mmCIF file of C-alpha atoms in Angstrom:
data_model
loop_
_atom_site.group_PDB
_atom_site.id
_atom_site.type_symbol
_atom_site.label_atom_id
_atom_site.label_comp_id
_atom_site.label_asym_id
_atom_site.label_seq_id
_atom_site.Cartn_x
_atom_site.Cartn_y
_atom_site.Cartn_z
ATOM 1 C CA GLU N 701 195.143 68.946 281.740
ATOM 2 C CA SER N 702 193.377 70.909 279.328
ATOM 3 C CA LYS N 703 194.047 70.357 275.563
ATOM 4 C CA GLU N 704 194.553 74.727 275.853
ATOM 5 C CA ALA N 705 196.762 74.627 278.466
ATOM 6 C CA GLN N 706 199.231 71.691 277.451
ATOM 7 C CA MET N 707 199.552 73.805 273.785
ATOM 8 C CA ALA N 708 199.989 77.005 276.159
ATOM 9 C CA TYR N 709 202.546 75.389 278.199
ATOM 10 C CA PHE N 710 204.321 73.497 275.081
ATOM 11 C CA GLU N 711 204.686 77.216 272.810
ATOM 12 C CA ALA N 712 206.447 79.029 275.812
ATOM 13 C CA PHE N 713 209.326 75.787 276.519
ATOM 14 C CA PRO N 714 211.734 76.872 274.837
ATOM 15 C CA ASN N 715 212.432 75.813 271.156
ATOM 16 C CA THR N 716 216.335 75.667 270.715
ATOM 17 C CA TRP N 717 218.973 73.957 272.525
ATOM 18 C CA MET N 718 220.384 77.818 272.692
ATOM 19 C CA GLU N 719 217.209 79.035 274.279
ATOM 20 C CA TYR N 720 216.618 75.583 277.132
ATOM 21 C CA ILE N 721 220.723 76.612 278.271
ATOM 22 C CA VAL N 722 220.125 80.229 278.554
ATOM 23 C CA THR N 723 216.973 79.523 280.303
ATOM 24 C CA TYR N 724 217.744 76.804 282.924
ATOM 25 C CA GLN N 725 221.548 76.364 282.869
ATOM 26 C CA PHE N 726 223.344 77.257 287.045
ATOM 27 C CA ASP N 727 224.334 80.699 287.092
ATOM 28 C CA PRO N 728 227.231 80.934 289.866
ATOM 29 C CA ASP N 729 226.315 84.617 289.834
ATOM 30 C CA ASP N 730 222.569 84.005 290.267
ATOM 31 C CA LYS N 731 221.579 82.749 294.116
ATOM 32 C CA GLU N 732 218.664 83.577 294.196
ATOM 33 C CA GLY N 733 217.932 82.224 290.923
ATOM 34 C CA ARG N 734 216.754 85.873 289.950
ATOM 35 C CA LYS N 735 218.296 85.778 286.078
ATOM 36 C CA ASN N 736 216.900 82.731 284.838
ATOM 37 C CA LEU N 737 214.431 79.626 285.818
ATOM 38 C CA TYR N 738 217.382 76.805 286.888
ATOM 39 C CA PHE N 739 215.291 76.056 290.278
ATOM 40 C CA ALA N 740 212.077 75.650 288.131
ATOM 41 C CA GLY N 741 213.885 73.297 285.070
ATOM 42 C CA HIS N 742 213.710 69.770 286.755
ATOM 43 C CA LYS N 743 210.033 70.659 287.612
ATOM 44 C CA HIS N 744 209.665 72.501 284.104
ATOM 45 C CA VAL N 745 211.664 69.332 281.925
ATOM 46 C CA TYR N 746 208.870 66.830 283.801
ATOM 47 C CA ALA N 747 206.227 68.581 282.891
ATOM 48 C CA PHE N 748 207.625 68.719 279.172
ATOM 49 C CA GLU N 749 208.195 64.883 279.093
ATOM 50 C CA TYR N 750 204.954 63.669 280.972
ATOM 51 C CA LYS N 751 201.713 66.241 281.140
ATOM 52 C CA LEU N 752 202.021 67.346 277.844
ATOM 53 C CA ASN N 753 199.605 63.800 276.144
ATOM 54 C CA LEU N 754 197.040 66.037 274.229
ATOM 55 C CA ILE N 755 200.222 67.562 271.809
ATOM 56 C CA PRO N 756 200.376 66.147 268.212
ATOM 57 C CA ASP N 757 203.431 63.700 268.479
ATOM 58 C CA SER N 758 204.463 65.703 264.905
ATOM 59 C CA LEU N 759 204.614 68.845 266.763
ATOM 60 C CA TYR N 760 205.913 67.760 269.744
ATOM 61 C CA TYR N 761 208.791 65.115 268.614
ATOM 62 C CA LYS N 762 209.980 68.031 265.984
ATOM 63 C CA LYS N 763 210.368 69.953 268.951
ATOM 64 C CA LEU N 764 212.090 68.077 271.254
ATOM 65 C CA VAL N 765 215.038 66.588 268.580
ATOM 66 C CA ASN N 766 214.724 70.247 267.811
ATOM 67 C CA ILE N 767 216.001 71.408 271.377
ATOM 68 C CA ALA N 768 218.694 68.563 271.798
ATOM 69 C CA ILE N 769 220.203 69.442 268.433
ATOM 70 C CA GLY N 770 223.361 71.391 269.410
ATOM 71 C CA GLY N 771 222.973 70.190 273.140
ATOM 72 C CA ARG N 772 226.270 69.795 275.074
ATOM 73 C CA ILE N 773 226.378 67.044 278.576
ATOM 74 C CA ASP N 774 226.600 69.166 281.588
ATOM 75 C CA ALA N 775 224.550 68.479 285.027
ATOM 76 C CA ASP N 776 221.611 69.888 285.401
ATOM 77 C CA ALA N 777 219.801 71.038 282.656
ATOM 78 C CA ALA N 778 221.510 69.328 280.044
ATOM 79 C CA ASN N 779 221.067 66.541 281.859
ATOM 80 C CA TYR N 780 216.980 66.775 282.203
ATOM 81 C CA LEU N 781 217.301 67.091 278.272
ATOM 82 C CA GLN N 782 219.488 64.055 277.741
ATOM 83 C CA SER N 783 217.205 61.816 279.936
ATOM 84 C CA CYS N 784 213.299 63.411 278.306
ATOM 85 C CA VAL N 785 214.704 62.286 274.811
ATOM 86 C CA LYS N 786 216.389 58.826 276.065
ATOM 87 C CA SER N 787 213.321 58.406 278.042
ATOM 88 C CA HIS N 788 211.032 58.866 274.972
ATOM 89 C CA MET N 789 213.418 56.761 272.828
ATOM 90 C CA ILE N 790 212.212 54.036 274.763
ATOM 91 C CA ASP N 791 208.657 53.692 272.790
ATOM 92 C CA HIS N 792 209.142 56.678 270.856
ATOM 93 C CA SER N 793 212.067 56.096 268.184
ATOM 94 C CA GLU N 794 210.536 56.218 265.368
ATOM 95 C CA GLN N 795 208.209 59.035 265.632
ATOM 96 C CA ILE N 796 212.002 60.592 266.909
ATOM 97 C CA LEU N 797 213.777 59.493 263.296
ATOM 98 C CA ASN N 798 210.457 60.215 261.311
ATOM 99 C CA ALA N 799 211.165 64.357 262.924
ATOM 100 C CA LEU N 800 214.611 64.396 262.051
ATOM 101 C CA ALA N 801 214.462 62.290 258.678
ATOM 102 C CA PRO N 802 213.780 66.051 256.990
ATOM 103 C CA LEU N 803 216.838 67.605 258.591
ATOM 104 C CA CYS N 804 220.440 67.732 257.066
ATOM 105 C CA LYS N 805 223.254 65.260 257.316
ATOM 106 C CA ARG N 806 225.022 67.601 260.386
ATOM 107 C CA HIS N 807 221.768 68.436 262.417
ATOM 108 C CA ARG N 808 221.030 65.428 262.791
ATOM 109 C CA PHE N 809 224.264 63.770 263.648
ATOM 110 C CA GLU N 810 224.576 66.663 266.102
ATOM 111 C CA PHE N 811 221.464 65.126 267.832
ATOM 112 C CA TRP N 812 222.758 61.812 267.808
ATOM 113 C CA GLU N 813 225.870 63.288 269.442
ATOM 114 C CA PHE N 814 224.095 65.128 272.274
ATOM 115 C CA TYR N 815 221.585 62.120 272.526
ATOM 116 C CA PHE N 816 225.148 59.300 273.403
ATOM 117 C CA SER N 817 227.236 62.160 275.054
ATOM 118 C CA ASN N 818 228.412 60.237 278.221
ATOM 119 C CA ILE N 819 231.724 60.726 280.836
ATOM 120 C CA VAL N 820 232.309 57.180 281.672
ATOM 121 C CA LYS N 821 231.430 53.684 280.176
ATOM 122 C CA SER N 822 227.742 52.232 280.796
ATOM 123 C CA ALA N 823 226.249 48.805 279.714
ATOM 124 C CA ASP N 824 223.097 50.696 279.449
ATOM 125 C CA ILE N 825 224.291 52.851 276.800
ATOM 126 C CA GLU N 826 225.880 49.920 274.683
ATOM 127 C CA GLU N 827 223.092 48.161 274.825
ATOM 128 C CA GLU N 828 220.321 50.852 273.833
ATOM 129 C CA LEU N 829 222.912 51.564 271.155
ATOM 130 C CA ASN N 830 222.424 48.118 270.247
ATOM 131 C CA ARG N 831 218.928 48.083 270.542
ATOM 132 C CA LEU N 832 218.309 51.186 268.173
ATOM 133 C CA VAL N 833 220.778 49.458 265.468
ATOM 134 C CA GLU N 834 218.341 46.619 265.474
ATOM 135 C CA LEU N 835 215.257 48.037 265.450
ATOM 136 C CA HIS N 836 215.894 51.021 262.912
ATOM 137 C CA LYS N 837 218.520 49.174 260.404
ATOM 138 C CA ASN N 838 216.565 48.231 257.662
ATOM 139 C CA CYS N 839 214.454 51.759 257.726
ATOM 140 C CA HIS N 840 216.646 53.848 259.299
ATOM 141 C CA PRO N 841 220.381 52.746 257.357
ATOM 142 C CA GLU N 842 222.131 56.521 257.078
ATOM 143 C CA ASP N 843 220.914 57.059 260.957
ATOM 144 C CA VAL N 844 221.930 53.925 261.992
ATOM 145 C CA GLN N 845 225.368 54.816 260.539
ATOM 146 C CA MET N 846 225.377 58.257 262.325
ATOM 147 C CA MET N 847 224.314 56.523 265.451
ATOM 148 C CA LYS N 848 226.991 54.433 265.104
ATOM 149 C CA ASP N 849 230.045 57.300 264.274
ATOM 150 C CA ALA N 850 228.407 59.597 267.362
ATOM 151 C CA PHE N 851 228.422 56.842 269.642
ATOM 152 C CA LYS N 852 232.269 57.024 268.624
ATOM 153 C CA TYR N 853 233.201 59.632 269.224
ATOM 154 C CA PHE N 854 230.714 61.271 271.856
ATOM 155 C CA TYR N 855 230.428 57.850 274.021
ATOM 156 C CA ASN N 856 232.896 57.505 277.499
ATOM 157 C CA GLY N 857 234.925 60.588 277.518
ATOM 158 C CA VAL N 858 233.454 63.270 277.006
ATOM 159 C CA ASN N 859 233.453 66.192 279.526
ATOM 160 C CA PHE N 860 230.913 68.466 280.658
ATOM 161 C CA PHE N 861 230.775 71.913 279.175
ATOM 162 C CA SER N 862 231.475 74.154 282.168
ATOM 163 C CA HIS N 863 234.098 71.993 282.996
ATOM 164 C CA GLY N 864 236.322 72.877 279.757
ATOM 165 C CA TYR N 865 238.139 70.120 277.739
ATOM 166 C CA LEU N 866 240.912 68.195 279.200
ATOM 167 C CA ASP N 867 243.608 66.248 278.758
ATOM 168 C CA ALA N 868 243.180 63.084 276.286
ATOM 169 C CA ASP N 869 245.488 61.022 278.960
#
């Protein structure tokens, strides 16, 4: 609950997608969870999402965006992170867009790719795109276009990365 404890947790949490997924991905050869923190992933992401209320927004959202860039949708760890990002997008989309602003277009697009990646159609995700477009079309037109493009290519039909690539049938 203290600022020092929250900062220590925040600093210990992974900083990039690669650090995150190596820390929390499932390893079928590690049934006892000795190689990584797969079995603690849900609790760790929950704490990162809900318990760090004393971390300045600018630091928090910069890190959250940085972890999501390059993310690939999958079960468990990737799903926990995507849910965390989507949860924060509800009330903090401006802070997230501000964290994205100084990044190059490619990295911003990779963020939106992860954000909108989904296996099947979902009215909730379609509504979320429309909400974000309406909310930010005047202030962040370039990011709104990236959202639309990422939605177009990564919504409804992206495979879990652990399953490989399937035919486009």
